Amino acid sequence: MECKASVNGFRKTLSHAVDHCGPTAKRISLKAISGLPSASQIFQDSCLKLQRATKAVFLSEPVESTLEELYRNVEDICAQKMIMELYSSLKAIFSEYVAGLQPEFLKVGFQLSAVAHCWGLYCKKMLLIRNIFLFMDRQLLQLNPQNLQIWDLALKLFREDVITQEKVQSRLMCQILDEIHKERCGEAIDRQLLRTVIRMLVDLKLYDSIFLAEFVCKSQQLYAYEADTLSRQLSVPEYLLHVDKRIIEEEDRLVVYLDANSTRSLLMSTLVSELLTRPLDYLLDNGLVNPLKTKQTSQLSLLFSLVSRVPNGIEKLRTHFRNYIIQMGREMVENPTHDPEKDRNMIQNLLDSRDFLSEITVSCFSNDASFMRVLQEAYEEFINQRPNKPAEFLAKYLDSHLRSGNKAQTEEELDKLMDKAMILFRFIDGKDIFEAFYTKELAKRLLLNKSASVDAEKAMLSKLKQECGPNYTRKMETMFQDIELSKQLSKNFRLSLPDTHAIELSVNVICPASWPPYPQTTANYPPEMVALREEFTRFYLSHHQGRKLIYEPSLGTCVVKAIFPMTPNLRKELQVSELQALVLLQFNQSDNAPITYTTIAENTGIEEKELKRTLLSLAAGKGQRVLKKTPGNLEIENDHQFVFNTEFHHRLTRIKFNQVQLKETEQEQVATEERVFADRVAHVDCCIVRIMKTRKTIDHNSLLSEVYKQLQFPLKASDVKKRIENLIERDYMKRDSSNAATYHYVS
């Protein structure tokens, strides 16, 4: 026998149990238990219990059941495959609760603190509810990936039914933007409160859609107003400090309460556009030159930092920087008033300025290589605006530091100075002008033994050779060789003389082809000096047959021993030029009688102009007036008289006298330049012939290009054209019969 019973709504089939152990079988009857709840009833009971718990959480009331019981209820419902029914029920409760929140937001006195408080409670309640329904929450996505989990559902409802409602949204945005504006104006605000509210917008995915655009718009309006007003009210340094302060403040807001990821780019581009890009030309016109002139490095660093934020700002800054350097350089180089003091200080000013500008480039302009290039290009442009003079003064500047008597610099400092001078040298087009004047001054230092350091001289020579090649320094190297050979020659000559010889003679024998030309000076020597000079001539010619010696007194020096009445027991040594020595020997008389200019001229045989300069150096030089002149002015007439100064005294035993006759005159400068120009003509001719010999046939433009490339001095196309015509006349080259712009080499 079998019976059917229904248990909990499910039908079960049970088999009869037949006992075959006894003689008779017993029949057992099973009856279904009545009153068990159905599955629908269980769902309804569990769902009701969960609804009451959810509402209690929303109302902040005690929950009757434990969290464990509620969690099991959710599991039971999910086991009955009724997840979506439970989810729909929960969603309805959420919607009902959220709908009731909107009036709270619109109460009179709507405040951010109330919003933050409400949002905080809402999040806590939703997190608790999610913990209750956690099992269901995990199953939702498995059923359908489109289902919103509890937390996402809570955010969606709060976003759509509360925050994005027109009245709530407008009041909320107004409150947030008003707080930010207050802080920008210097008022203290509750930043943590603002952070909470803005984070709410981020969590609700409303930050970009309802806040960011309006926030950026308000920022743009504020900064546009500040750009218009403050750029007129403040000085440029003050304005830049204000902009920098604004940037720091906005960066701080991005860290503290704004969403940096989505805001930084828009906010900073707006700030830069209004506060920097719009007034950029004004800021550069009025904010660069003065800090450069007054060496305000902090202002320059700030300017670079801010301008670098502007699109193409660095390029504009470079242009203004370049224009300033060119203008500054022209003011240093040009000398329309012919102020000699300005010319004397030109090179030092250029070096000092370049040092400062290089330092600015490194420390203030972030060591930007493009600014260093601009610095180089600007120097090269302005330094050649005044042809020849910078080259001349650079040579004389180096001479002033390489001459003996310059004790202020160590060898290391002197080497650094030469390196800096070489930087200017690279900018100069007229390197042949530099070579002419440098060689001339080098000759004086070598012949008069005025070099402060032979090592420094050779170091400078090495730098020039490295820069311009061996041809550039060949003559200078020969000059050093002549001096070295002359030292050995003089030593050998002195060894050949008797020990009793009263005068010690050293002679520099130089090759005229490698040394600058000097105007020959005549002079009458005392018999003792004439005899010694003739003896040296015989000695030299005995070792170098077929040569001829020409003595040049203007380049000689002497040490004359003298006793003055003011210091009778102390013999002084006067270090003078050879011509000064010849003049002093005229006063080597016991009666100390006055001697007229005419007498001195007849006795010494020195040319008039040179003699007058020599006499003035002995009678009018400060601290070295060993002669007295009557009358006591600076003009010298034939009847003016000179007498030995018996009152002369000096604290030093060895006294160096200024050698006025060695100072370069304007005529000598012109002569040096003319000699360079004449050499240029020869160089151009040689260059053209060399090119023609190599190329055989070449067009005019290509020839010009090759000439410019090979020569190291500035040259005009018209000058080259003249030399081409001259070479054609001299049959070194000829024009093509069918094309006048093409040349052929004539072998």
Coordinates of N, CA and C in Angstrom, one line a residue, residues 49-139:
K49 N 9.6 40.9 7.7 CA 10.6 41.1 8.7 C 11.8 42.0 8.2
L50 N 12.2 41.7 7.0 CA 13.3 42.5 6.4 C 12.9 44.0 6.1
Q51 N 11.6 44.1 5.7 CA 11.1 45.5 5.5 C 11.1 46.3 6.7
R52 N 10.6 45.6 7.8 CA 10.5 46.3 9.1 C 11.9 46.7 9.6
A53 N 12.9 45.8 9.4 CA 14.2 46.1 9.8 C 14.8 47.3 8.9
T54 N 14.6 47.2 7.6 CA 15.1 48.3 6.8 C 14.5 49.6 7.1
K55 N 13.2 49.7 7.4 CA 12.6 50.9 7.7 C 13.1 51.4 9.1
A56 N 13.3 50.5 10.0 CA 13.8 50.9 11.3 C 15.2 51.5 11.2
V57 N 16.0 50.9 10.3 CA 17.3 51.5 10.0 C 17.2 52.9 9.5
F58 N 16.3 53.1 8.5 CA 16.1 54.4 7.9 C 15.6 55.5 9.0
L59 N 14.7 55.0 9.9 CA 14.1 55.9 10.9 C 15.0 56.0 12.1
S60 N 16.1 55.3 12.1 CA 17.1 55.3 13.2 C 16.4 54.7 14.5
E61 N 15.6 53.7 14.3 CA 14.9 53.0 15.4 C 15.6 51.7 15.7
P62 N 15.3 51.1 16.9 CA 15.9 49.7 17.1 C 15.3 48.7 16.2
V63 N 16.2 47.8 15.8 CA 15.8 46.6 14.9 C 15.5 45.4 15.8
E64 N 14.3 44.8 15.6 CA 13.8 43.8 16.5 C 14.7 42.5 16.4
S65 N 15.0 42.2 15.2 CA 15.8 41.0 14.9 C 17.3 41.3 14.9
T66 N 18.1 40.2 15.2 CA 19.5 40.3 15.1 C 20.0 40.4 13.7
L67 N 21.2 40.9 13.5 CA 21.7 40.9 12.1 C 21.9 39.5 11.5
E68 N 22.2 38.5 12.4 CA 22.4 37.2 12.0 C 21.0 36.6 11.5
E69 N 20.0 36.9 12.2 CA 18.6 36.4 11.8 C 18.2 37.0 10.5
L70 N 18.4 38.3 10.4 CA 18.0 39.0 9.1 C 18.9 38.4 7.9
Y71 N 20.1 38.2 8.2 CA 21.0 37.7 7.1 C 20.5 36.3 6.7
R72 N 20.0 35.4 7.7 CA 19.5 34.1 7.3 C 18.2 34.2 6.5
N73 N 17.4 35.2 6.9 CA 16.2 35.4 6.1 C 16.5 35.7 4.7
V74 N 17.5 36.5 4.5 CA 17.9 36.9 3.1 C 18.4 35.6 2.4
E75 N 19.1 34.8 3.1 CA 19.6 33.6 2.4 C 18.5 32.6 2.1
D76 N 17.4 32.5 3.0 CA 16.3 31.7 2.7 C 15.5 32.1 1.5
I77 N 15.3 33.4 1.4 CA 14.6 34.0 0.2 C 15.4 33.7 -1.0
C78 N 16.7 33.9 -1.0 CA 17.5 33.6 -2.2 C 17.5 32.2 -2.5
A79 N 17.4 31.3 -1.5 CA 17.3 29.9 -1.8 C 16.0 29.5 -2.5
Q80 N 15.0 30.3 -2.2 CA 13.7 30.0 -2.9 C 13.6 30.6 -4.3
K81 N 14.8 31.1 -4.8 CA 14.8 31.7 -6.1 C 13.9 33.0 -6.2
M82 N 13.8 33.7 -5.1 CA 12.9 34.9 -5.2 C 13.8 36.2 -4.9
I83 N 15.0 36.2 -5.5 CA 15.9 37.4 -5.3 C 15.3 38.6 -5.9
M84 N 14.7 38.6 -7.1 CA 14.3 39.8 -7.7 C 13.0 40.3 -7.0
E85 N 12.2 39.4 -6.4 CA 11.1 39.9 -5.6 C 11.5 40.7 -4.4
L86 N 12.6 40.1 -3.8 CA 13.1 40.8 -2.6 C 13.8 42.1 -3.0
Y87 N 14.5 42.1 -4.1 CA 15.2 43.3 -4.6 C 14.2 44.4 -4.9
S88 N 13.1 44.1 -5.6 CA 12.0 45.0 -5.9 C 11.4 45.6 -4.7
S89 N 11.2 44.8 -3.7 CA 10.6 45.3 -2.4 C 11.6 46.3 -1.7
L90 N 12.8 45.9 -1.7 CA 13.9 46.8 -1.1 C 14.0 48.1 -1.9
K91 N 13.9 48.0 -3.2 CA 14.0 49.2 -4.0 C 12.9 50.2 -3.7
A92 N 11.7 49.6 -3.5 CA 10.5 50.5 -3.2 C 10.7 51.2 -1.9
I93 N 11.2 50.5 -0.9 CA 11.5 51.2 0.4 C 12.5 52.3 0.2
F94 N 13.6 52.0 -0.5 CA 14.6 53.0 -0.8 C 14.0 54.3 -1.4
S95 N 13.2 54.0 -2.4 CA 12.6 55.2 -3.2 C 11.7 56.0 -2.3
E96 N 10.9 55.3 -1.4 CA 10.0 56.0 -0.5 C 10.8 56.9 0.5
Y97 N 11.9 56.3 1.0 CA 12.7 57.0 2.0 C 13.4 58.2 1.3
V98 N 14.0 58.0 0.2 CA 14.8 59.1 -0.5 C 13.8 60.2 -0.9
A99 N 12.6 59.8 -1.3 CA 11.6 60.9 -1.7 C 11.3 61.8 -0.5
G100 N 11.4 61.2 0.6 CA 11.1 62.1 1.8 C 12.3 63.0 2.2
L101 N 13.4 62.8 1.6 CA 14.6 63.6 2.0 C 14.6 65.0 1.4
Q102 N 14.0 65.1 0.2 CA 14.1 66.3 -0.6 C 13.5 67.5 0.2
P103 N 12.3 67.3 0.9 CA 11.8 68.5 1.6 C 12.8 69.0 2.7
E104 N 13.6 68.0 3.3 CA 14.6 68.4 4.3 C 15.6 69.3 3.7
F105 N 16.0 69.1 2.5 CA 17.0 69.9 1.9 C 16.5 71.3 1.5
L106 N 15.2 71.4 1.4 CA 14.6 72.7 1.0 C 14.0 73.5 2.1
K107 N 14.3 73.1 3.3 CA 13.9 73.9 4.5 C 14.5 75.3 4.5
V108 N 13.8 76.2 5.1 CA 14.4 77.5 5.3 C 15.7 77.5 6.0
G109 N 16.7 78.2 5.5 CA 18.0 78.2 6.1 C 18.9 77.0 5.6
F110 N 18.6 76.6 4.3 CA 19.4 75.5 3.7 C 20.9 75.8 3.9
Q111 N 21.6 74.8 4.5 CA 23.0 75.0 4.8 C 23.8 73.8 4.4
L112 N 25.0 74.0 4.0 CA 25.9 72.9 3.6 C 26.1 71.9 4.8
S113 N 26.1 72.4 6.0 CA 26.3 71.5 7.1 C 25.1 70.5 7.2
A114 N 23.9 71.0 6.9 CA 22.7 70.0 6.9 C 22.9 69.0 5.8
V115 N 23.3 69.5 4.6 CA 23.6 68.5 3.5 C 24.6 67.5 3.9
A116 N 25.7 67.9 4.5 CA 26.8 67.0 4.9 C 26.3 66.0 5.9
H117 N 25.5 66.5 6.9 CA 25.0 65.7 7.9 C 24.0 64.6 7.4
C118 N 23.1 65.1 6.5 CA 22.2 64.2 5.9 C 22.9 63.1 5.0
W119 N 23.8 63.5 4.3 CA 24.6 62.6 3.4 C 25.4 61.6 4.3
G120 N 25.9 62.0 5.3 CA 26.7 61.1 6.2 C 25.8 60.1 6.8
L121 N 24.6 60.5 7.3 CA 23.6 59.5 7.9 C 23.2 58.5 6.8
Y122 N 22.9 59.1 5.6 CA 22.4 58.2 4.5 C 23.4 57.2 4.2
C123 N 24.7 57.5 4.1 CA 25.7 56.6 3.8 C 25.8 55.5 4.8
K124 N 25.8 55.9 6.1 CA 25.9 54.9 7.2 C 24.7 53.9 7.1
K125 N 23.5 54.5 6.9 CA 22.3 53.6 6.9 C 22.4 52.6 5.7
M126 N 22.8 53.1 4.6 CA 22.9 52.3 3.4 C 24.0 51.2 3.6
L127 N 25.1 51.5 4.2 CA 26.1 50.5 4.5 C 25.6 49.4 5.4
L128 N 24.8 49.8 6.4 CA 24.2 48.8 7.3 C 23.3 47.9 6.6
I129 N 22.4 48.5 5.8 CA 21.4 47.8 5.0 C 22.1 46.8 4.0
R130 N 23.2 47.3 3.4 CA 23.9 46.5 2.5 C 24.5 45.2 3.2
N131 N 24.9 45.4 4.5 CA 25.5 44.3 5.2 C 24.4 43.2 5.5
I132 N 23.1 43.7 5.7 CA 22.0 42.8 5.9 C 21.7 42.0 4.6
F133 N 21.8 42.7 3.5 CA 21.4 42.1 2.2 C 22.6 41.7 1.4
L134 N 23.7 41.4 2.1 CA 25.0 41.2 1.4 C 24.9 39.9 0.5
F135 N 24.2 38.9 1.0 CA 24.1 37.6 0.3 C 23.3 37.9 -1.0
M136 N 22.2 38.6 -1.0 CA 21.5 39.0 -2.2 C 22.3 39.9 -3.1
D137 N 23.1 40.8 -2.5 CA 23.9 41.7 -3.3 C 24.9 41.0 -4.1
R138 N 25.4 39.9 -3.6 CA 26.4 39.2 -4.4 C 25.7 38.4 -5.5
Q139 N 24.5 38.0 -5.3 CA 23.8 37.2 -6.3 C 23.2 38.0 -7.5

